[in-house]
Short mmCIF file of C-alpha atoms in Angstrom, two decimals:
data_model
loop_
_atom_site.label_atom_id
_atom_site.label_comp_id
_atom_site.label_asym_id
_atom_site.label_seq_id
_atom_site.Cartn_x
_atom_site.Cartn_y
_atom_site.Cartn_z
CA UNK X 242 -18.64 18.56 -109.14
CA UNK X 243 -20.60 21.42 -107.66
CA UNK X 244 -18.91 24.15 -105.60
CA UNK X 245 -20.69 22.67 -102.56
CA UNK X 246 -19.17 19.25 -103.18
CA UNK X 247 -15.72 20.79 -103.67
CA UNK X 248 -16.11 22.79 -100.45
CA UNK X 249 -17.21 19.68 -98.56
CA UNK X 250 -14.16 17.81 -99.86
CA UNK X 251 -11.84 20.63 -98.82
CA UNK X 252 -13.44 20.67 -95.36
CA UNK X 253 -13.06 16.90 -94.98
CA UNK X 254 -9.38 16.94 -96.01
CA UNK X 255 -8.68 19.93 -93.74
CA UNK X 256 -10.42 18.05 -90.93
CA UNK X 257 -7.88 15.25 -91.23
CA UNK X 258 -4.98 17.68 -91.00
CA UNK X 259 -6.39 19.96 -88.33
CA UNK X 260 -9.04 17.93 -86.45
CA UNK X 261 -9.03 20.36 -83.54
CA UNK X 262 -9.94 23.38 -85.65
CA UNK X 263 -13.51 24.63 -86.02
CA UNK X 264 -13.72 25.23 -89.76
CA UNK X 265 -16.90 27.28 -89.44
CA UNK X 266 -14.75 30.08 -88.05
CA UNK X 267 -12.51 30.11 -91.12
CA UNK X 268 -13.24 33.10 -93.38
CA UNK X 269 -13.42 32.18 -97.10
CA UNK X 270 -10.71 34.71 -97.94
CA UNK X 271 -8.40 34.00 -95.00
CA UNK X 272 -4.97 32.44 -95.54
CA UNK X 273 -5.52 28.90 -94.30
CA UNK X 274 -1.86 28.28 -93.48
CA UNK X 275 -1.72 31.05 -90.93
CA UNK X 276 -5.36 30.88 -89.78
CA UNK X 277 -5.16 27.14 -89.08
CA UNK X 278 -1.46 27.05 -88.17
CA UNK X 279 -0.67 24.65 -90.99
CA UNK X 280 3.00 23.91 -91.64
CA UNK X 281 4.58 22.80 -94.90
CA UNK X 282 4.19 19.10 -94.10
CA UNK X 283 0.51 19.60 -93.23
CA UNK X 284 0.03 21.59 -96.42
CA UNK X 285 1.52 18.82 -98.56
CA UNK X 286 -0.80 16.37 -96.79
CA UNK X 287 -3.66 18.73 -97.71
CA UNK X 288 -2.62 18.70 -101.39
CA UNK X 289 -2.23 14.90 -101.26
CA UNK X 290 -5.68 14.56 -99.70
CA UNK X 291 -7.24 16.70 -102.45
CA UNK X 292 -5.39 14.64 -105.05
CA UNK X 293 -6.70 11.40 -103.56
CA UNK X 294 -10.27 12.69 -103.35
CA UNK X 295 -10.51 14.53 -106.67
CA UNK X 296 -7.82 12.93 -108.81
CA UNK X 297 -6.31 16.29 -109.65
CA UNK X 298 -2.52 16.51 -109.79
CA UNK X 299 -1.73 19.98 -108.48
CA UNK X 300 1.67 21.28 -109.61
CA UNK X 301 3.87 22.86 -106.96
CA UNK X 302 3.72 26.22 -108.77
CA UNK X 303 -0.04 26.30 -108.20
CA UNK X 304 0.14 25.82 -104.41
CA UNK X 305 -0.36 29.56 -103.76
CA UNK X 306 -3.77 29.29 -105.46
CA UNK X 307 -4.87 26.96 -102.68
CA UNK X 308 -4.09 29.46 -99.94
CA UNK X 309 -7.68 30.45 -99.18
CA UNK X 310 -10.94 28.49 -99.09
CA UNK X 311 -12.49 30.50 -101.93
CA UNK X 312 -9.28 30.41 -103.98
CA UNK X 313 -8.96 26.65 -103.54
CA UNK X 314 -12.62 26.09 -104.46
CA UNK X 315 -12.33 28.17 -107.62
CA UNK X 316 -9.05 26.52 -108.62
CA UNK X 317 -10.29 22.97 -108.05
CA UNK X 318 -13.57 23.70 -109.88
CA UNK X 319 -11.65 24.93 -112.91
CA UNK X 320 -9.14 22.07 -112.85
CA UNK X 321 -11.81 19.48 -112.12
CA UNK X 322 -13.77 20.42 -115.22
CA UNK X 323 -10.62 19.99 -117.22
CA UNK X 324 -11.20 23.49 -118.56
CA UNK X 325 -7.92 24.95 -117.39
CA UNK X 326 -4.51 23.41 -117.65
CA UNK X 327 -2.12 23.86 -114.74
CA UNK X 328 -0.49 27.24 -114.98
CA UNK X 329 3.04 26.00 -114.64
CA UNK T 224 3.32 0.43 -68.86
CA UNK T 225 6.14 1.52 -71.10
CA UNK T 226 7.85 4.85 -70.57
CA UNK T 227 7.29 6.73 -73.81
CA UNK T 228 9.84 9.44 -73.26
CA UNK T 229 11.68 10.98 -70.35
CA UNK T 230 8.69 13.11 -69.41
CA UNK T 231 6.11 10.34 -69.03
CA UNK T 232 5.26 9.09 -65.54
CA UNK T 233 1.98 7.26 -66.00
CA UNK T 234 -0.53 6.19 -68.62
CA UNK T 235 -4.17 5.23 -68.83
CA UNK T 236 -5.35 2.12 -70.67
CA UNK T 237 -7.89 3.09 -73.32
CA UNK T 238 -8.45 -0.18 -75.15
CA UNK T 239 -6.91 -3.63 -75.50
CA UNK T 240 -6.69 -4.83 -79.10
CA UNK T 241 -6.04 -8.40 -77.94
CA UNK T 242 -7.62 -10.82 -75.51
CA UNK T 243 -6.21 -13.74 -73.52
CA UNK T 244 -5.36 -16.62 -75.84
CA UNK T 245 -4.55 -14.38 -78.80
CA UNK T 246 -1.27 -14.99 -80.61
CA UNK T 247 0.80 -11.81 -80.70
CA UNK T 248 3.87 -11.00 -82.75
CA UNK T 249 6.63 -8.52 -82.15
CA UNK T 250 5.47 -5.15 -83.52
CA UNK T 251 1.72 -5.83 -83.15
CA UNK T 252 -0.25 -2.96 -81.67
CA UNK T 253 -1.74 -4.57 -78.57
CA UNK T 254 -3.08 -1.72 -76.48
CA UNK T 255 -4.01 1.95 -76.74
CA UNK T 256 -2.66 4.10 -73.92
CA UNK T 257 -3.59 7.66 -73.16
CA UNK T 258 -0.69 9.84 -72.09
CA UNK T 259 -0.30 13.54 -71.48
CA UNK T 260 0.68 13.77 -75.13
CA UNK T 261 -2.34 12.02 -76.54
CA UNK T 262 -3.29 8.45 -77.34
CA UNK T 263 -0.43 6.14 -78.21
CA UNK T 264 -0.58 2.78 -79.96
CA UNK T 265 1.63 0.51 -77.90
CA UNK T 266 3.46 -2.26 -79.74
CA UNK T 267 4.56 -5.53 -78.22
CA UNK T 268 8.22 -6.52 -78.25
CA UNK T 269 7.87 -10.30 -77.95
CA UNK T 270 6.17 -13.11 -79.81
CA UNK T 271 3.85 -15.33 -77.82
CA UNK T 272 0.33 -15.89 -76.59
CA UNK T 273 -1.40 -13.35 -74.38
CA UNK T 274 -2.08 -15.07 -71.09
CA UNK T 275 -3.70 -12.55 -68.84
CA UNK T 276 -4.57 -8.86 -68.86
CA UNK T 277 -3.65 -7.29 -65.53
CA UNK T 278 -4.73 -3.68 -66.07
CA UNK T 279 -8.21 -3.00 -67.37
CA UNK T 280 -9.28 -0.09 -69.60
CA UNK T 281 -9.77 3.12 -67.66
CA UNK T 282 -7.03 2.44 -65.14
CA UNK T 283 -4.14 4.89 -64.93
CA UNK T 284 -0.90 3.25 -63.78
CA UNK T 285 2.72 4.40 -63.39
CA UNK T 286 5.39 3.53 -65.94
CA UNK T 287 6.88 0.13 -65.22
CA UNK T 288 3.59 -1.41 -64.13
CA UNK T 289 3.03 -4.90 -65.50
CA UNK T 290 0.09 -4.66 -67.92
CA UNK T 291 -0.30 -8.24 -69.07
CA UNK T 292 1.41 -11.61 -69.03
CA UNK T 293 2.54 -13.48 -72.07
CA UNK T 294 3.47 -17.10 -72.61
CA UNK T 295 5.43 -18.66 -75.40
CA UNK T 296 3.22 -20.65 -77.72
CA UNK T 297 2.90 -24.08 -76.13
CA UNK T 298 5.17 -23.26 -73.20
CA UNK T 299 4.58 -22.50 -69.54
CA UNK T 300 3.63 -18.95 -68.73
CA UNK T 301 6.29 -16.26 -68.76
CA UNK T 302 5.71 -12.77 -67.66
CA UNK T 303 6.24 -9.94 -70.09
CA UNK T 304 5.26 -6.34 -70.30
CA UNK T 305 4.39 -5.02 -73.77
CA UNK T 306 7.76 -3.34 -73.92
CA UNK T 307 10.91 -3.73 -71.90
CA UNK T 308 10.70 -0.99 -69.25
CA UNK T 309 13.97 -0.34 -67.48
CA UNK T 310 13.93 -2.12 -64.09
CA UNK T 311 10.19 -2.15 -63.55
CA UNK T 312 9.01 -1.50 -60.01
CA UNK T 313 6.77 -4.14 -58.47
CA UNK T 314 3.43 -4.28 -60.26
CA UNK T 315 0.84 -1.93 -58.91
CA UNK T 316 -2.55 -3.53 -58.45
CA UNK T 317 -4.64 -2.18 -61.28
CA UNK T 318 -7.74 -1.84 -59.21
CA UNK T 319 -6.11 0.37 -56.65
CA UNK T 320 -4.83 2.72 -59.33
CA UNK T 321 -8.14 3.08 -61.13
CA UNK T 322 -9.96 6.22 -60.13
CA UNK T 323 -13.57 5.54 -59.38
CA UNK T 324 -15.94 6.54 -62.12
CA UNK T 325 -17.75 9.82 -61.64
CA UNK T 326 -21.29 9.36 -60.46
CA UNK T 327 -23.50 11.45 -62.68
CA UNK T 328 -26.57 12.89 -61.00
CA UNK T 329 -28.77 11.54 -63.73
CA UNK T 330 -27.67 8.41 -65.49
CA UNK T 331 -27.92 9.52 -69.08
CA UNK T 332 -26.74 6.83 -71.43
CA UNK T 333 -26.10 7.99 -74.98
CA UNK T 334 -28.77 6.50 -77.20
CA UNK T 335 -27.48 3.84 -79.55
CA UNK T 336 -26.48 5.56 -82.77
CA UNK T 337 -28.86 4.20 -85.35
CA UNK T 338 -28.10 4.25 -89.04
CA UNK T 339 -24.46 5.02 -88.31
CA UNK T 340 -21.82 2.94 -90.05
CA UNK T 341 -18.94 2.14 -87.72
CA UNK T 342 -16.55 -0.72 -87.12
CA UNK T 343 -17.00 -2.79 -83.96
CA UNK T 344 -13.74 -1.42 -82.61
CA UNK T 345 -14.87 2.15 -83.30
CA UNK T 346 -18.16 1.44 -81.46
CA UNK T 347 -16.40 -0.01 -78.41
CA UNK T 348 -13.94 2.85 -78.33
CA UNK T 349 -16.73 5.42 -78.67
CA UNK T 350 -18.53 3.82 -75.74
CA UNK T 351 -15.37 3.88 -73.63
CA UNK T 352 -14.54 7.47 -74.48
CA UNK T 353 -18.10 8.72 -74.20
CA UNK T 354 -18.21 9.81 -77.84
CA UNK T 355 -21.62 10.06 -79.51
CA UNK T 356 -21.23 8.28 -82.86
CA UNK T 357 -24.14 10.23 -84.32
CA UNK T 358 -22.00 13.34 -84.09
CA UNK T 359 -18.86 11.83 -85.61
CA UNK T 360 -18.03 12.32 -89.27
CA UNK T 361 -16.86 9.06 -90.82
CA UNK T 362 -13.89 9.03 -93.16
CA UNK T 363 -13.70 5.29 -93.87
CA UNK T 364 -15.26 3.23 -96.68
CA UNK T 365 -18.75 4.60 -97.51
CA UNK T 366 -18.24 7.23 -94.80
CA UNK T 367 -18.03 4.57 -92.10
CA UNK T 368 -16.69 5.78 -88.78
CA UNK T 369 -13.23 4.44 -88.05
CA UNK T 370 -11.31 4.15 -84.81
CA UNK T 371 -9.31 7.20 -85.86
CA UNK T 372 -12.48 9.24 -86.34
CA UNK T 373 -13.55 8.38 -82.81
CA UNK T 374 -10.14 9.34 -81.46
CA UNK T 375 -10.39 12.63 -83.38
CA UNK T 376 -13.76 13.32 -81.87
CA UNK T 377 -12.58 12.49 -78.37
CA UNK T 378 -9.32 14.31 -78.86
CA UNK T 379 -10.20 17.32 -80.89
CA UNK T 380 -13.28 18.42 -79.08
CA UNK T 381 -12.45 16.94 -75.72
CA UNK T 382 -15.18 14.88 -74.18
CA UNK T 383 -16.12 17.18 -71.37
CA UNK T 384 -19.42 18.03 -73.01
CA UNK T 385 -20.26 14.48 -74.05
CA UNK T 386 -22.85 12.54 -72.11
CA UNK T 387 -21.20 10.31 -69.52
CA UNK T 388 -20.94 6.61 -70.33
CA UNK T 389 -22.96 4.01 -68.48
CA UNK T 390 -22.12 4.75 -64.85
CA UNK T 391 -21.24 1.43 -63.29
CA UNK T 392 -19.36 -0.71 -65.77
CA UNK T 393 -17.39 1.77 -67.84
CA UNK T 394 -14.22 3.58 -66.93
CA UNK T 395 -14.22 7.32 -66.46
CA UNK T 396 -13.81 9.41 -69.58
CA UNK T 397 -10.34 10.76 -70.21
CA UNK T 398 -9.59 14.22 -68.86
CA UNK T 399 -11.00 17.13 -70.84
CA UNK T 400 -8.81 19.00 -73.28
CA UNK T 401 -7.99 21.71 -70.74
CA UNK T 402 -6.77 19.23 -68.16
CA UNK T 403 -4.74 17.40 -70.79
CA UNK T 404 -3.12 20.64 -71.90
CA UNK T 405 -2.13 21.39 -68.33
CA UNK T 406 -0.74 17.87 -67.94
CA UNK T 407 1.27 18.19 -71.15
CA UNK T 408 2.61 21.56 -70.00
CA UNK T 409 3.79 19.94 -66.76
CA UNK T 410 5.34 17.01 -68.65
CA UNK T 411 7.29 19.35 -70.93
CA UNK T 412 8.27 21.48 -67.93
CA UNK T 413 9.67 18.43 -66.15
CA UNK T 414 11.70 17.22 -69.15
CA UNK T 415 13.04 20.65 -70.09
CA UNK T 416 13.88 21.59 -66.50
CA UNK T 417 15.82 18.33 -66.20
CA UNK T 418 17.59 19.12 -69.47
CA UNK T 419 18.66 22.60 -68.35
CA UNK T 420 19.57 21.36 -64.87
CA UNK T 421 21.65 18.36 -65.90
CA UNK T 422 22.92 18.93 -69.42
CA UNK T 423 25.80 21.37 -69.95
CA UNK T 424 24.69 22.56 -73.39
CA UNK T 425 27.04 24.07 -75.92
CA UNK T 426 25.74 25.77 -79.04
CA UNK T 427 27.14 26.00 -82.57
CA UNK T 428 25.64 27.40 -85.73
CA UNK T 429 26.40 27.71 -89.40
CA UNK T 430 24.67 29.18 -92.44
CA UNK T 431 24.34 26.72 -95.28
CA UNK T 432 24.09 27.64 -98.96
CA UNK T 433 20.96 25.98 -100.33
CA UNK T 434 21.19 26.98 -103.97
CA UNK T 435 22.10 23.47 -105.15
CA UNK T 436 19.36 21.98 -103.00
CA UNK T 437 16.54 24.33 -103.99
CA UNK T 438 17.49 24.17 -107.69
CA UNK T 439 17.58 20.39 -107.65
CA UNK T 440 14.34 20.20 -105.65
CA UNK T 441 12.41 22.54 -107.98
CA UNK T 442 13.42 20.51 -111.04
CA UNK T 443 12.77 17.23 -109.30
CA UNK T 444 9.35 18.24 -107.96
CA UNK T 445 8.22 19.64 -111.32
CA UNK T 446 8.89 16.18 -112.75
CA UNK T 447 7.30 14.22 -109.94
CA UNK T 448 3.60 13.54 -109.38
CA UNK T 449 2.15 15.13 -106.25
CA UNK T 450 2.40 11.82 -104.41
CA UNK T 451 6.19 11.73 -104.80
CA UNK T 452 7.17 15.34 -104.14
CA UNK T 453 9.84 16.21 -101.61
CA UNK T 454 10.15 18.95 -99.02
CA UNK T 455 13.52 20.42 -98.02
CA UNK T 456 12.93 18.98 -94.53
CA UNK T 457 13.28 15.41 -95.85
CA UNK T 458 16.70 16.27 -97.28
CA UNK T 459 17.68 17.98 -94.02
CA UNK T 460 16.80 14.78 -92.12
CA UNK T 461 18.86 12.64 -94.48
CA UNK T 462 21.86 14.96 -94.18
CA UNK T 463 21.62 14.99 -90.38
CA UNK T 464 21.36 11.19 -90.24
CA UNK T 465 24.40 10.68 -92.46
CA UNK T 466 26.36 13.30 -90.51
CA UNK T 467 25.42 11.49 -87.28
CA UNK T 468 26.99 8.35 -88.66
CA UNK T 469 30.20 10.26 -89.31
CA UNK T 470 30.17 11.89 -85.85
CA UNK T 471 28.50 9.27 -83.64
CA UNK T 472 28.93 11.33 -80.45
CA UNK T 473 25.81 13.26 -81.46
CA UNK T 474 23.64 10.16 -81.75
CA UNK T 475 22.76 8.29 -78.58
CA UNK T 476 22.08 8.72 -74.89
CA UNK T 477 23.74 9.95 -71.71
CA UNK T 478 22.89 7.20 -69.22
CA UNK T 479 24.62 6.18 -65.99
CA UNK T 480 27.25 8.93 -66.28
CA UNK T 481 28.48 7.85 -69.64
CA UNK T 482 27.64 8.26 -73.30
CA UNK T 483 26.09 5.29 -75.05
CA UNK T 484 26.18 5.55 -78.81
CA UNK T 485 23.00 4.35 -80.51
CA UNK T 486 23.02 1.57 -83.06
CA UNK T 487 20.65 3.14 -85.57
CA UNK T 488 19.89 6.75 -86.36
CA UNK T 489 16.29 7.35 -85.30
CA UNK T 490 15.55 11.01 -85.76
CA UNK T 491 13.02 12.63 -83.45
CA UNK T 492 11.03 15.20 -85.39
CA UNK T 493 9.71 18.11 -83.35
CA UNK T 494 6.01 18.55 -84.15
CA UNK T 495 4.08 21.36 -82.49
CA UNK T 496 0.56 20.44 -81.43
CA UNK T 497 -1.95 23.17 -82.18
CA UNK T 498 -3.76 22.99 -78.87
CA UNK T 499 -0.79 22.78 -76.57
CA UNK T 500 2.76 21.57 -76.43
CA UNK T 501 4.81 19.43 -78.76
CA UNK T 502 5.90 15.88 -79.41
CA UNK T 503 9.06 14.61 -81.06
CA UNK T 504 8.32 11.11 -82.36
CA UNK T 505 11.02 9.26 -84.27
CA UNK T 506 11.45 8.34 -87.89
CA UNK T 507 13.46 5.14 -87.72
CA UNK T 508 16.72 4.32 -89.50
CA UNK T 509 16.89 7.58 -91.45
CA UNK T 510 20.54 6.83 -92.25
CA UNK T 511 19.53 3.66 -94.10
CA UNK T 512 16.44 4.91 -95.94
CA UNK T 513 16.13 6.60 -99.29
CA UNK T 514 14.99 10.21 -99.14
CA UNK T 515 11.63 9.26 -100.71
CA UNK T 516 11.01 6.84 -97.89
CA UNK T 517 11.94 9.45 -95.26
CA UNK T 518 9.54 11.89 -96.95
CA UNK T 519 6.68 9.37 -96.88
CA UNK T 520 7.42 8.53 -93.25
CA UNK T 521 7.40 12.22 -92.33
CA UNK T 522 4.05 12.89 -94.02
CA UNK T 523 2.56 9.82 -92.38
CA UNK T 524 3.99 10.67 -88.97
CA UNK T 525 2.65 14.23 -88.98
CA UNK T 526 -0.75 13.00 -90.14
CA UNK T 527 -0.91 10.44 -87.34
CA UNK T 528 0.24 12.94 -84.73
CA UNK T 529 -2.60 15.23 -85.85
CA UNK T 530 -5.04 12.33 -85.57
CA UNK T 531 -3.71 11.43 -82.12
CA UNK T 532 -2.39 7.97 -83.02
CA UNK T 533 1.36 7.71 -82.53
CA UNK T 534 3.09 4.38 -81.92
CA UNK T 535 4.96 3.63 -78.73
CA UNK T 536 8.25 2.83 -80.47
CA UNK T 537 8.16 6.22 -82.18
CA UNK T 538 7.79 8.10 -78.91
CA UNK T 539 10.40 6.25 -76.94
CA UNK T 540 13.43 5.63 -79.07
CA UNK T 541 14.58 8.78 -80.88
CA UNK T 542 18.39 8.94 -80.77
CA UNK T 543 18.75 12.56 -81.96
CA UNK T 544 16.12 15.25 -82.44
CA UNK T 545 15.71 17.67 -85.33
CA UNK T 546 13.50 20.71 -85.03
CA UNK T 547 12.51 22.81 -87.99
CA UNK T 548 10.95 26.10 -87.00
CA UNK T 549 11.31 27.67 -90.43
CA UNK T 550 7.57 27.56 -91.01
CA UNK T 551 7.17 29.94 -88.08
CA UNK T 552 9.45 32.44 -89.76
CA UNK T 553 12.35 32.22 -87.34
CA UNK T 554 15.83 32.21 -88.80
CA UNK T 555 17.74 30.52 -85.99
CA UNK T 556 16.87 27.81 -83.47
CA UNK T 557 18.63 27.62 -80.08
CA UNK T 558 17.71 24.11 -79.02
CA UNK T 559 17.08 22.48 -75.67
CA UNK T 560 18.19 18.84 -75.69
CA UNK T 561 15.58 16.20 -74.95
CA UNK T 562 17.15 13.96 -72.28
CA UNK T 563 18.62 11.36 -72.34
CA UNK T 564 19.59 12.36 -75.89
CA UNK T 565 22.81 14.34 -76.28
CA UNK T 566 22.09 16.71 -79.16
CA UNK T 567 19.41 18.65 -80.97
CA UNK T 568 19.73 20.01 -84.50
CA UNK T 569 17.75 23.10 -85.47
CA UNK T 570 16.83 24.45 -88.89
CA UNK T 571 15.37 27.90 -89.42
CA UNK T 572 13.62 29.50 -92.35
CA UNK T 573 15.11 29.32 -95.82
CA UNK T 574 15.99 32.94 -96.66
CA UNK T 575 17.61 34.66 -99.63
CA UNK T 576 21.01 36.06 -98.71
CA UNK T 577 23.81 37.88 -100.46
CA UNK T 578 26.38 35.15 -100.94
CA UNK T 579 29.96 35.63 -102.07
CA UNK T 580 31.32 33.03 -104.47
CA UNK T 581 34.68 33.43 -106.22
CA UNK T 582 34.86 37.10 -105.37
CA UNK T 583 31.40 37.94 -106.71
CA UNK T 584 28.24 38.42 -104.72
CA UNK T 585 25.04 36.66 -105.76
CA UNK T 586 21.73 36.02 -104.05
CA UNK T 587 21.42 32.48 -102.73
CA UNK T 588 18.80 30.73 -100.63
CA UNK T 589 20.36 29.78 -97.29
CA UNK T 590 19.40 28.21 -93.99
CA UNK T 591 20.80 28.60 -90.49
CA UNK T 592 21.58 25.16 -89.07
CA UNK T 593 22.34 25.02 -85.36
CA UNK T 594 23.50 22.37 -82.96
CA UNK T 595 22.81 22.21 -79.23
CA UNK T 596 24.98 19.43 -77.84
CA UNK T 597 25.79 17.86 -74.48
CA UNK T 598 29.30 18.84 -73.39
CA UNK T 599 29.54 15.69 -71.30
CA UNK T 600 29.30 13.59 -74.46
CA UNK T 601 31.24 15.71 -76.95
CA UNK T 602 33.26 18.88 -77.43
CA UNK T 603 32.84 21.82 -79.75
CA UNK T 604 35.41 20.47 -82.16
CA UNK T 605 33.33 17.36 -82.84
CA UNK T 606 30.16 19.42 -82.96
CA UNK T 607 31.80 21.59 -85.59
CA UNK T 608 32.73 18.51 -87.61
CA UNK T 609 29.12 17.41 -87.41
CA UNK T 610 27.70 20.70 -88.74
CA UNK T 611 30.37 20.80 -91.46
CA UNK T 612 29.24 17.33 -92.52
CA UNK T 613 25.60 18.44 -92.67
CA UNK T 614 26.65 21.39 -94.85
CA UNK T 615 28.78 19.22 -97.15
CA UNK T 616 26.00 16.63 -97.58
CA UNK T 617 23.39 19.29 -98.41
CA UNK T 618 25.56 20.54 -101.29
CA UNK T 619 24.83 17.27 -103.11
CA UNK T 620 21.07 16.82 -102.76
CA UNK T 621 20.96 14.27 -105.58
CA UNK T 622 23.14 11.95 -103.49
CA UNK T 623 20.83 12.12 -100.47
#
């Protein structure tokens, strides 16, 4: 998958969790939980949505790597290629 | 029109899912209703055949209004509302209650969205809500636009900026997001003012050691695939539900100057809406479900609240509410009871605390659990028993 495809997937999954948020205003380095007012249940739904779309099982210990748009993109790129094992 | 909570006075029909002659079964979603808290999927409480629809889409009618008549299959017509409203007032003529559609200066009809994949229901709903399908992102099969996508579009963005629907035949669009926020604010104000006016609250709190729970959860989640992982909140709900069975005075309603214990434990879960306000829809029978099932229900419920599709039974029948404000960083919740319920349980943030065990101090994760309860229905002694039960149950997470 290209970074663009990964970003589009992240945006689609975020859109399901926070339909009222304009994602174009989200800075790539901003903490999504606080910027989008995402609680722990929403965040797990986000991880589940990524899992369903990309088939990547994200261990709980890696959740902090998904905190920002750019962090999540980099992490999912690396995991998606199968190049990196989960860090836990 | 069912009353979906103490703070609902009226609702607007968005869409009927059934037509006269259709066979309906208890639990079927028969009609979408727009309330101050968003669009609700209303379930029917009887089996039968839909005879006649009395309130058309677009009409806003007070709670208790007869929406449709139902007959038993092969029997003479009986009259039935989609849910049993308490002592319904005489039906209000639908026509009288329907506000007249706005007359746009120029009749601009949205052009038919070509090359857009959408279900027939999604297309009808989009037309009713004035949503331009060409601007909606589909999340269904092959990116088809689903009913939920249309509701998102109508809900999230508001439809104030959308072109008006065909002037004559279609109902007016729902109020814009700003108006809905104001309406929700008023609805919450009414319910909370009633609570503080009528309910003599008493408050209790305790700090619960969560070391067993967090240790068990970390091991359990490391073993589980992402689709089966648990959050502490699911265990909190289970513990509250089991404690409510032990101390039934916390679980039920204050109606007609007396406490009525509820049969099941349906836990209302406080969910803050990002735009404005909150809802507390119920997860049913938490005392009888496994924790995995409660977890799945919670994820699904929050997802549907975000999408603006909650079911009527979830909004109307919580027997006890739990609010978890830990994600906001607060340590302690001082709850306001949602009438006619008689108690609200609050959980704060999980924090590390110095904790003395057997004369030695260690650092343990802990949570402040609070109870706001109705003094008409119970006394502090029973409230204390209830919180002690929650604490005791949380010390054995594997048994939840």
